[in-house]
Amino acid sequence: MWNRSKRETDPTICVAPDVKLGRHVTLSQFINLYGCEVGDETKIGAFVEVQKNATIGKCCKISSHTFICEGVTIEDNVFIGHSVTFINDSYPRSTTANGALQTEQDWKVEMTHVKTGASIGSGATILANVVIGENAMIGAGSVVTHDVPSNTIVGGNPARVLRVIEGKRKVGSDGPL
């Protein structure tokens, strides 16, 4: 298990001093966390970056190669698959109108909110200004461009509702999901 003193001795774990880590957080190697908050008993896989002003709740699993940018809030019990990317700017540009390289003052962070119990499949891209509802499931490789209702399964590019989840079962199904 990771502890703060390991930051000074393991160059593969980059956790800035301003990161707020809950109890029993598990961190893999080759991660980059700065200015963020991670809740109790959350597990973060290898090659993950979590930027400043991002929040991850309790009992989450963030799989390897995932990028969680500034402005993302992830509530409790959320699963994030491998190589998931969050976006926080709908109209990104490298320079200002006069050709100067943009700085933080030249753009506004757009928020994204993932609610309790949601699952996001590997390779999904979540655009800015999106709310993913409680217990929603995002199919692998999906591009989420709009809010996802609670208790639904979405997939595709752009992601569309495929079916509604009722409890732990699909509506009209006798078996598990």
JSON list of N, CA and C in Angstrom, two decimals, residues 6 30 53 59-60 73 108 113 141 153 156 159:
[
{"chain": "A", "resi": 6, "resn": "LYS", "atom": "N", "xyz": [6.50, 7.53, 0.68]},
{"chain": "A", "resi": 6, "resn": "LYS", "atom": "CA", "xyz": [6.97, 6.88, -0.53]},
{"chain": "A", "resi": 6, "resn": "LYS", "atom": "C", "xyz": [7.13, 7.88, -1.67]},
{"chain": "A", "resi": 30, "resn": "PHE", "atom": "N", "xyz": [3.52, 4.99, -11.59]},
{"chain": "A", "resi": 30, "resn": "PHE", "atom": "CA", "xyz": [3.39, 5.83, -12.78]},
{"chain": "A", "resi": 30, "resn": "PHE", "atom": "C", "xyz": [2.08, 6.61, -12.81]},
{"chain": "A", "resi": 53, "resn": "ASN", "atom": "N", "xyz": [-8.31, 20.44, -8.75]},
{"chain": "A", "resi": 53, "resn": "ASN", "atom": "CA", "xyz": [-9.75, 20.72, -8.68]},
{"chain": "A", "resi": 53, "resn": "ASN", "atom": "C", "xyz": [-10.61, 19.60, -9.24]},
{"chain": "A", "resi": 59, "resn": "CYS", "atom": "N", "xyz": [-14.52, 4.57, -2.37]},
{"chain": "A", "resi": 59, "resn": "CYS", "atom": "CA", "xyz": [-14.73, 3.23, -2.93]},
{"chain": "A", "resi": 59, "resn": "CYS", "atom": "C", "xyz": [-14.86, 3.23, -4.44]},
{"chain": "A", "resi": 60, "resn": "CYS", "atom": "N", "xyz": [-14.05, 4.03, -5.12]},
{"chain": "A", "resi": 60, "resn": "CYS", "atom": "CA", "xyz": [-14.04, 4.07, -6.58]},
{"chain": "A", "resi": 60, "resn": "CYS", "atom": "C", "xyz": [-12.88, 3.23, -7.10]},
{"chain": "A", "resi": 73, "resn": "THR", "atom": "N", "xyz": [-15.99, 15.91, -11.20]},
{"chain": "A", "resi": 73, "resn": "THR", "atom": "CA", "xyz": [-16.38, 15.40, -9.89]},
{"chain": "A", "resi": 73, "resn": "THR", "atom": "C", "xyz": [-16.91, 13.99, -10.08]},
{"chain": "A", "resi": 108, "resn": "LYS", "atom": "N", "xyz": [-12.20, 29.08, -19.54]},
{"chain": "A", "resi": 108, "resn": "LYS", "atom": "CA", "xyz": [-12.95, 28.72, -18.34]},
{"chain": "A", "resi": 108, "resn": "LYS", "atom": "C", "xyz": [-13.13, 27.20, -18.31]},
{"chain": "A", "resi": 113, "resn": "HIS", "atom": "N", "xyz": [-19.83, 15.84, -14.11]},
{"chain": "A", "resi": 113, "resn": "HIS", "atom": "CA", "xyz": [-20.23, 15.24, -12.84]},
{"chain": "A", "resi": 113, "resn": "HIS", "atom": "C", "xyz": [-20.64, 13.79, -13.08]},
{"chain": "A", "resi": 141, "resn": "GLY", "atom": "N", "xyz": [-15.74, 2.46, -25.32]},
{"chain": "A", "resi": 141, "resn": "GLY", "atom": "CA", "xyz": [-15.53, 3.18, -26.57]},
{"chain": "A", "resi": 141, "resn": "GLY", "atom": "C", "xyz": [-16.55, 4.26, -26.88]},
{"chain": "A", "resi": 153, "resn": "ILE", "atom": "N", "xyz": [-28.28, 2.42, -19.61]},
{"chain": "A", "resi": 153, "resn": "ILE", "atom": "CA", "xyz": [-27.08, 1.95, -20.29]},
{"chain": "A", "resi": 153, "resn": "ILE", "atom": "C", "xyz": [-27.02, 2.70, -21.60]},
{"chain": "A", "resi": 156, "resn": "GLY", "atom": "N", "xyz": [-22.09, 3.92, -27.90]},
{"chain": "A", "resi": 156, "resn": "GLY", "atom": "CA", "xyz": [-21.93, 4.43, -29.26]},
{"chain": "A", "resi": 156, "resn": "GLY", "atom": "C", "xyz": [-21.29, 5.79, -29.32]},
{"chain": "A", "resi": 159, "resn": "ALA", "atom": "N", "xyz": [-22.98, 8.65, -27.79]},
{"chain": "A", "resi": 159, "resn": "ALA", "atom": "CA", "xyz": [-23.65, 7.68, -26.93]},
{"chain": "A", "resi": 159, "resn": "ALA", "atom": "C", "xyz": [-25.16, 7.93, -26.93]}
]
